[in-house]
CSV table of C-alpha atoms in Angstrom, one decimal:
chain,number,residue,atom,x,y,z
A,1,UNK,CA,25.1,46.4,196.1
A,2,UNK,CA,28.3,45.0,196.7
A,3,UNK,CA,28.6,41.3,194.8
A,4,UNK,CA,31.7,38.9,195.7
A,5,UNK,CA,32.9,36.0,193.6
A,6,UNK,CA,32.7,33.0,195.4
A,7,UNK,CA,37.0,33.2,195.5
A,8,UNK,CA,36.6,36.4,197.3
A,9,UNK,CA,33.9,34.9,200.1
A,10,UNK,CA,36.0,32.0,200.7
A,11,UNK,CA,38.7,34.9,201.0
A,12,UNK,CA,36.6,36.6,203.5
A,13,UNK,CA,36.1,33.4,205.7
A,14,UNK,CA,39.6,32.4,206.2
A,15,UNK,CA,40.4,36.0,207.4
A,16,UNK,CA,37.7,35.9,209.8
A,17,UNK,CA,38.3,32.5,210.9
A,18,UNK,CA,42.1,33.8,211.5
A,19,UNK,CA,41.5,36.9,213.2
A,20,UNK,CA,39.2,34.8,215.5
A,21,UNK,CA,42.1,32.0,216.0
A,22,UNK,CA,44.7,35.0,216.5
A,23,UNK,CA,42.1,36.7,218.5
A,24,UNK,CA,41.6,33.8,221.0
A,25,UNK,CA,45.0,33.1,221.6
A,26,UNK,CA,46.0,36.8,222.3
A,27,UNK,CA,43.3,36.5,225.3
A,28,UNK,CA,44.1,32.7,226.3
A,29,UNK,CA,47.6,34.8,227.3
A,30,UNK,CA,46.6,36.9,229.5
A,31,UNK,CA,43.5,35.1,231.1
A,32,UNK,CA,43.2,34.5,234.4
A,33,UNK,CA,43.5,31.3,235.6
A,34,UNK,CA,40.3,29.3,236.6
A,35,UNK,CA,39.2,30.1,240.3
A,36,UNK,CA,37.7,27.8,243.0
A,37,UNK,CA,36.0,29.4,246.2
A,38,UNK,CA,36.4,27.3,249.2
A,39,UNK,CA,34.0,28.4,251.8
A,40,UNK,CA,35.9,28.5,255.7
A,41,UNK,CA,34.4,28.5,259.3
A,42,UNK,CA,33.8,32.5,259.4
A,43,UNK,CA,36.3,33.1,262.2
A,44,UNK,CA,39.1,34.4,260.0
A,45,UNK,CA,41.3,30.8,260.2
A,46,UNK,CA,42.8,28.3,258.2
A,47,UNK,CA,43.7,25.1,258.9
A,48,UNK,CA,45.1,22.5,256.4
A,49,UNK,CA,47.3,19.1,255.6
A,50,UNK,CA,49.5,19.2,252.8
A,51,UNK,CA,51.5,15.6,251.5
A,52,UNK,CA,53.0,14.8,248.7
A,53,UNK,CA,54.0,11.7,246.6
A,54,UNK,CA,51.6,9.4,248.0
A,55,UNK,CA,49.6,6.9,245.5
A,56,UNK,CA,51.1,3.2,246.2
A,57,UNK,CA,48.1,1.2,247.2
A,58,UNK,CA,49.1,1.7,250.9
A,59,UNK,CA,52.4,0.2,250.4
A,60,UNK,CA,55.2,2.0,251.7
A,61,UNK,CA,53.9,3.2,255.0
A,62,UNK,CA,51.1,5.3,252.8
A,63,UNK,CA,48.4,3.7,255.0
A,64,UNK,CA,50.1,4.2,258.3
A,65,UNK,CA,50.8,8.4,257.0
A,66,UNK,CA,46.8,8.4,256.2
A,67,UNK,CA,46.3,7.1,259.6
A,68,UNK,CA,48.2,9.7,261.1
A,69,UNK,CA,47.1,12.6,258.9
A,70,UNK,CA,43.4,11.4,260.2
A,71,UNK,CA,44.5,11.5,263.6
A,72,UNK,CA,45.8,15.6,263.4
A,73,UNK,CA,42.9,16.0,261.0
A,74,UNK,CA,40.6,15.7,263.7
A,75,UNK,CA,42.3,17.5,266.1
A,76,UNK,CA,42.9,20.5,263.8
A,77,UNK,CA,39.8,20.5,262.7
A,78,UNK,CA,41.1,21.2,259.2
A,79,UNK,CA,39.4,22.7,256.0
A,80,UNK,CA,41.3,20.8,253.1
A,81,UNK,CA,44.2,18.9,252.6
A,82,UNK,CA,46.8,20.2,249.7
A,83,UNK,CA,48.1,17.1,247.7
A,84,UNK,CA,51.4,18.3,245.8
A,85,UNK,CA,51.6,15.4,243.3
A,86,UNK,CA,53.0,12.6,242.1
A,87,UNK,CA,49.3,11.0,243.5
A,88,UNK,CA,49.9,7.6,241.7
A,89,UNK,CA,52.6,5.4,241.0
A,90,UNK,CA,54.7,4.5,239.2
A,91,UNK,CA,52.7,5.8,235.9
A,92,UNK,CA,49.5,7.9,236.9
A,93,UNK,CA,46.0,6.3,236.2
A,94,UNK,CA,45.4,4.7,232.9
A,95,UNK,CA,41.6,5.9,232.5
A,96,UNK,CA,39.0,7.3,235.0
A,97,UNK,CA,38.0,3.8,235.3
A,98,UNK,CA,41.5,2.5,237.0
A,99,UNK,CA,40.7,0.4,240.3
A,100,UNK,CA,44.2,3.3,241.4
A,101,UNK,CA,41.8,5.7,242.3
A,102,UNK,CA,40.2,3.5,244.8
A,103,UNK,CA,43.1,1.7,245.7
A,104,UNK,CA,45.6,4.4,246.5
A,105,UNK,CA,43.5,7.3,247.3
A,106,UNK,CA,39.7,6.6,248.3
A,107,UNK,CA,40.5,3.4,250.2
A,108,UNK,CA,43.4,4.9,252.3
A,109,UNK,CA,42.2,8.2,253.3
A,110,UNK,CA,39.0,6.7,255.4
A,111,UNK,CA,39.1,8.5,258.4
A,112,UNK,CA,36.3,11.0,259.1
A,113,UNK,CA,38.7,14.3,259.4
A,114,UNK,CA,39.8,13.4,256.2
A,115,UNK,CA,36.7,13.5,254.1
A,116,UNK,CA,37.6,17.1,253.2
A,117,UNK,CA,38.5,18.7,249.6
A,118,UNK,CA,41.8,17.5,248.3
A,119,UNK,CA,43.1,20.3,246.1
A,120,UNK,CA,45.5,18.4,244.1
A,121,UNK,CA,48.4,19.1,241.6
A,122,UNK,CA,49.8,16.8,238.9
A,123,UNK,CA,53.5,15.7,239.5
A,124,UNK,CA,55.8,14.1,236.8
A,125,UNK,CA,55.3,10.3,238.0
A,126,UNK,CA,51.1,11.7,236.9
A,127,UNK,CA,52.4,12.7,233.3
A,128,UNK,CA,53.0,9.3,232.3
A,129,UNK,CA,49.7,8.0,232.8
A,130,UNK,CA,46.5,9.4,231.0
A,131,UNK,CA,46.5,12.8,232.7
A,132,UNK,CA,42.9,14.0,231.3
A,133,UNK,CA,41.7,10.9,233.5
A,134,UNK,CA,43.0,12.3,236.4
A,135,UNK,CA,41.8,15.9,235.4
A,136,UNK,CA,38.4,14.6,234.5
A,137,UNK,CA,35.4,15.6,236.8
A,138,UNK,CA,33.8,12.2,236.3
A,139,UNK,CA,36.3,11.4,239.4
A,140,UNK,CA,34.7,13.4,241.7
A,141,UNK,CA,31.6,11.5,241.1
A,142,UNK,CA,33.2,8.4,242.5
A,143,UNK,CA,34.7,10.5,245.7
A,144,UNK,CA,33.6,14.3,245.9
A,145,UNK,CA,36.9,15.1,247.4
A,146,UNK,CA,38.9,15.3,244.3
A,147,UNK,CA,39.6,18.3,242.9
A,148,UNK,CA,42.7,18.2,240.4
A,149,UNK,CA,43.3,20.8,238.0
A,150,UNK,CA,46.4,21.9,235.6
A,151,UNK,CA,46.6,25.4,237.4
A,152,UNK,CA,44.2,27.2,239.5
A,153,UNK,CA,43.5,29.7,242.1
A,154,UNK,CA,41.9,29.1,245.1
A,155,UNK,CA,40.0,31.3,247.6
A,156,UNK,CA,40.4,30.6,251.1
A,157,UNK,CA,38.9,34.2,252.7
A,158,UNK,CA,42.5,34.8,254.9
A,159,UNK,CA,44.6,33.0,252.1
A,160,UNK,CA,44.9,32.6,248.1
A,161,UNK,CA,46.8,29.4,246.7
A,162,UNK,CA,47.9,29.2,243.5
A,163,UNK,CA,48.3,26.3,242.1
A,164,UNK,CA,51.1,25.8,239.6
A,165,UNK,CA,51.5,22.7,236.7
A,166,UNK,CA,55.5,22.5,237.2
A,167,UNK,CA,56.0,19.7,234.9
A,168,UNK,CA,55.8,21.1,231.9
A,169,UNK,CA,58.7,23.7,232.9
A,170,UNK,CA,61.8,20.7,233.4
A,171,UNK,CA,63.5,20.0,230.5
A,172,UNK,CA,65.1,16.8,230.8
A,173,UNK,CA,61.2,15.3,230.9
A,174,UNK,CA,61.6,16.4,227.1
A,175,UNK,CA,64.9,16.3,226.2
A,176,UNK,CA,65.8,12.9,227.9
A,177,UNK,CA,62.7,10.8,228.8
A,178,UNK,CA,64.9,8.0,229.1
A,179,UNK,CA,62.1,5.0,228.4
A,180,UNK,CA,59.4,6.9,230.0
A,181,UNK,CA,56.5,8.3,228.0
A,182,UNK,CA,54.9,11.6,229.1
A,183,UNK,CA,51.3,12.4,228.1
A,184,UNK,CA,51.8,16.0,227.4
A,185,UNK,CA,48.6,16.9,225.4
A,186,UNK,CA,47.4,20.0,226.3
A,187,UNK,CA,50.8,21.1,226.8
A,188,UNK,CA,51.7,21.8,222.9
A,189,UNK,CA,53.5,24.3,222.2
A,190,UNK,CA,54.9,23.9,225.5
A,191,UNK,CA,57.1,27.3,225.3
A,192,UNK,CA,53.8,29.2,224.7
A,193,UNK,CA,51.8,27.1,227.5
A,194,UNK,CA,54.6,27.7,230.1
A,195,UNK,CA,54.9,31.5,228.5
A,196,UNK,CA,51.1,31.9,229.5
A,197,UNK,CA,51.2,30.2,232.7
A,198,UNK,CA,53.8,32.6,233.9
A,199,UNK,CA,51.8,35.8,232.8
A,200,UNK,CA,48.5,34.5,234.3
A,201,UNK,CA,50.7,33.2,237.3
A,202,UNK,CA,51.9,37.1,237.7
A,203,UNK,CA,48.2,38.5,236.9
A,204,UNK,CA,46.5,36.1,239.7
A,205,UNK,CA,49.4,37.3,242.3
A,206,UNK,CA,49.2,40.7,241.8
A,207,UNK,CA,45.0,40.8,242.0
A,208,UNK,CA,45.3,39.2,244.8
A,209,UNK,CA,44.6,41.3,247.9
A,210,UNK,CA,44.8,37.7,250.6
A,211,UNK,CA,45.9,38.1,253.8
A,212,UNK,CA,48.9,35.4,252.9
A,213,UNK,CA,50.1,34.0,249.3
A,214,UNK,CA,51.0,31.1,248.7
A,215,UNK,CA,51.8,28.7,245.7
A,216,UNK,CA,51.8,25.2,245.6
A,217,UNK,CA,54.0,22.9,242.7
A,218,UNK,CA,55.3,19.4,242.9
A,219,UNK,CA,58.5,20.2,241.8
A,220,UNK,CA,60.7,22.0,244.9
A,221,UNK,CA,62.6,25.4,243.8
A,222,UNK,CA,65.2,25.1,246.8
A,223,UNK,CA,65.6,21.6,247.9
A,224,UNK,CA,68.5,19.5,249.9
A,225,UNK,CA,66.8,15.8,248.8
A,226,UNK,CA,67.3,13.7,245.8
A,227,UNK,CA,66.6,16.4,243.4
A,228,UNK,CA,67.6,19.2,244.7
A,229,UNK,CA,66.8,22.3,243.1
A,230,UNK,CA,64.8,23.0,240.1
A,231,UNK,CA,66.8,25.5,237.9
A,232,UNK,CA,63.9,26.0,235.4
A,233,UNK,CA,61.9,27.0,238.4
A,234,UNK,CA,65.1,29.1,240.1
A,235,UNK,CA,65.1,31.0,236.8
A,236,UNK,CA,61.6,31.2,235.5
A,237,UNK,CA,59.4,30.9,238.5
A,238,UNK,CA,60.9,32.6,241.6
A,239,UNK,CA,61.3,35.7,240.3
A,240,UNK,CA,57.4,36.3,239.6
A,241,UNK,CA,57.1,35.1,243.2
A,242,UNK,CA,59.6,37.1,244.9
A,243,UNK,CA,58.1,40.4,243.2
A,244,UNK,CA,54.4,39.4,244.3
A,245,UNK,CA,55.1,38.7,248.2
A,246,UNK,CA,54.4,35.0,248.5
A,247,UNK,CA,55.4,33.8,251.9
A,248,UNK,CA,55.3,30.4,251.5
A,249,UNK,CA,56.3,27.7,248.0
A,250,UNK,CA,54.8,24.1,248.9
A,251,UNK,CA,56.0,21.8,247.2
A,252,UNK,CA,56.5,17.6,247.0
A,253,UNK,CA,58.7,15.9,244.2
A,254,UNK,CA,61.6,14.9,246.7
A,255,UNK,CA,59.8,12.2,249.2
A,256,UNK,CA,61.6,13.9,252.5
A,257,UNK,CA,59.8,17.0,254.9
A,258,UNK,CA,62.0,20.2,254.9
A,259,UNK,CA,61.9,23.9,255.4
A,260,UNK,CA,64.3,26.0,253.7
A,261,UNK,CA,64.9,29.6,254.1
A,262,UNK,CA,67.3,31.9,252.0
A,263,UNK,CA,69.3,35.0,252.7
A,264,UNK,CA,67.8,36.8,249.6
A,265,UNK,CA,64.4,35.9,250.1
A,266,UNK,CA,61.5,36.4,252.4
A,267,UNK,CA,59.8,33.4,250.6
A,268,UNK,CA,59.6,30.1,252.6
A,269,UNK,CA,60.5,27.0,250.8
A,270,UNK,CA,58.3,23.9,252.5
A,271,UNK,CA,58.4,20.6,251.2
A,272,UNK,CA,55.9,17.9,251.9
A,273,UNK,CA,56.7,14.7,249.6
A,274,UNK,CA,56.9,11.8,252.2
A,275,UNK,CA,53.8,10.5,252.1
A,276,UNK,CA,54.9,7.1,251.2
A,277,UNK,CA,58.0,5.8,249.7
A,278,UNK,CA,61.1,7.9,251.7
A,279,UNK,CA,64.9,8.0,250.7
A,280,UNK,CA,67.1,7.4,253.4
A,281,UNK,CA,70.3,9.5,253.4
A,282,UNK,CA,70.2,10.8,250.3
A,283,UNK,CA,70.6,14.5,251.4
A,284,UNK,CA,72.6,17.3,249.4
A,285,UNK,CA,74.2,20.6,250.7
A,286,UNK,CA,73.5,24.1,250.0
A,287,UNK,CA,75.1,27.3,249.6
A,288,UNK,CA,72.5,30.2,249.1
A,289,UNK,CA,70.2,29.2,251.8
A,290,UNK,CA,69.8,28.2,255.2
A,291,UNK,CA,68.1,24.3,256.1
A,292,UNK,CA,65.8,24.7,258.7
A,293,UNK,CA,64.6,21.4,259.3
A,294,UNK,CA,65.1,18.6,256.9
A,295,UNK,CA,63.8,15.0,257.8
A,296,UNK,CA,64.6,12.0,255.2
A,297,UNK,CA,61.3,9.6,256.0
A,298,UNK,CA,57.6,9.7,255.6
A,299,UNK,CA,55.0,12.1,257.0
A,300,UNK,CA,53.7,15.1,256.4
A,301,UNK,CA,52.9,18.8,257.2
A,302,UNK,CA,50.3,20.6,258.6
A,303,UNK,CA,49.3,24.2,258.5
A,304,UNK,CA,47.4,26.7,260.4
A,305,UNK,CA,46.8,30.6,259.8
A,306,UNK,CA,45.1,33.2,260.9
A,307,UNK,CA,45.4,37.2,259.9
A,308,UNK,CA,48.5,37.7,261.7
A,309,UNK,CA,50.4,34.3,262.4
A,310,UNK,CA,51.4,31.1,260.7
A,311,UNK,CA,52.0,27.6,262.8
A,312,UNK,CA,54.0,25.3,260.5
A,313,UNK,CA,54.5,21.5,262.0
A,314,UNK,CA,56.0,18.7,259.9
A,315,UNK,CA,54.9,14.9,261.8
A,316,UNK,CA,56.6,12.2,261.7
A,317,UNK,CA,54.9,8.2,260.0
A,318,UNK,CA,54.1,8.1,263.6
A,319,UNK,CA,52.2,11.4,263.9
A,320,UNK,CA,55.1,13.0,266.4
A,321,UNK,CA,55.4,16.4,265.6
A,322,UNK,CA,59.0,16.9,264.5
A,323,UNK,CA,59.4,20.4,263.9
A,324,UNK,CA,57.2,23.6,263.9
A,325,UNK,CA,57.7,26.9,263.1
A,326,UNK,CA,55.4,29.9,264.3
A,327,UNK,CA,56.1,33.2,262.7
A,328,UNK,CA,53.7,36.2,262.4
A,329,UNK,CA,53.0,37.9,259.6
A,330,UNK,CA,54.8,41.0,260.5
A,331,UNK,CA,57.8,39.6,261.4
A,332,UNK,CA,57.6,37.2,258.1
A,333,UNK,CA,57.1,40.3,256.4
A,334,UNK,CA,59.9,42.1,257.8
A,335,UNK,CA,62.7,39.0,256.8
């Protein structure tokens, strides 16, 4: 029989507690991100919302947008609605407790159409509050619609969404917060976590056998608003979705409604961020790609598939459609 000093067993532990650490992390890098199964109508359709940039206790035309979204709702007869973050301002929520919840969100959204899932994303304005709260499932225990998650995938029978966490991917958030603080636990060490998120990104896309792709971030890759473009995104992001045939990137961030197309890419670049506070006039130019339809005041988009056609239509504070765009998927795939 083999005897060990008690040196040598404390030895053996540490190795086996770091083969297990080293173990872990090697398969946190490749797993696949967490899916959600959402359940349609059987008849091989889709119909959703999708706004952006929202959360402001009904101030700033929020209530009149929720209004109007119930209005469409109802005559779409939609599944979900896609929120693309930034859900409340100025600094997310402060706990799960935080009368924001209510205020901006379960209180505005009241109409019937609208008691849907919200599949949600976190935006930068969400980082500065206590993001676990607004990750934590206790909220959908004070409204069942919330569903807000880091990164996910969800199911939709015709359609997969994947849902990205841009945040963590813009530098300036890190390197010049200005007097903002960010919560960014969970993020730590945010080259590795942005590292994985790209490689599970890329694993999720490539399983996927949907009729349509399509991923949803709050920060836009190709914008014209405030913002603009996000380079981090240009560079890091885009290329995993140009390679995996997404058709469409949703995203909010800049509070206008805009569809962008570009001459090297078959991917469609929709933003949906006016569903409150707008900025008037503040539009940029751009070189690469060709603006579709850009609109600088609140509303928000709406979207409708089936196996072989897409019916895009971005409404006014109002609810007057402004702009749609009907493509099939052949002819999208052929661009």
């Amino acid at each position: 029989m083999i005897t060990m000093t008690c040196f040598q067993k404390q030895a053996l532990v540490f190795i086996l507690k770091l083969t297990l650490v080293f173990w872990l992390n090697a398969v946190s890098s490749f797993a696949e991100l967490q899916r959600i199964q959402h359940k349609g109508k059987g008849h091989g359709s889709l119909g959703f919302l999708v706004v952006g940039d929202w959360g402001r206790d009904g101030l700033y035309n929020q209530s009149e947008v929720a209004f109007q979204m119930g209005r469409i709702a109802q005559k779409l007869d939609i599944d979900f609605v896609v929120s693309t973050g930034d859900n409340f301002y100025d600094d997310g929520l402060k706990a799960v407790n935080d009368p924001a919840f209510r205020e901006s969100f379960s209180e505005i959204y009241t109409h019937k159409s609208l008691q849907k899932p919200w599949y949600s994303v976190l935006g930068n304005h969400d980082y500065r509050g206590d993001v676990r709260a607004q990750l934590n499932p206790i909220l959908r225990k004070i409204d069942r619609r919330w569903l807000c998650l880091r990164s996910f995938v969800l199911n939709a029978e015709i359609a997969d969404f994947f849902f990205v966490d841009t945040t963590p991917f813009v530098d300036a958030y890190f390197n010049d917060p200005e007097d903002h603080i960010y919560d960014w636990r969970g993020i730590y060490p945010r080259k590795k976590y942005v590292s994985n998120l790209l490689k599970d990104l890329d694993l999720a896309l490539r399983q996927s056998a949907a009729k349509w792709k399509i991923v949803v971030g709050h920060h836009a890759i190709r914008s014209v608003g405030h913002h603009g473009d996000t380079h981090e995104l240009v560079d890091r992001l885009l290329p995993i979705l140009e390679a995996n045939n997404v058709a469409f990137y949703m995203n909010g961030h800049d509070h206008c409604l805009e569809r962008i197309s570009c001459y090297k890419s078959r991917i469609q670049f929709l933003t949906s961020g006016a569903g409150s506070k707008a900025w008037r006039g503040d539009e940029k130019s751009h070189n690469d790609c060709a603006v579709n339809f850009f609109y600088d005041g609140q509303g928000f988009m709406s979207v409708q598939l089936n196996s072989n056609s897409a019916l895009i239509v971005f409404y006014d504070v109002f609810g007057k459609p402004m702009y749609r765009w009907d493509v099939s998927r052949q002819r999208h795939s052929e661009m």
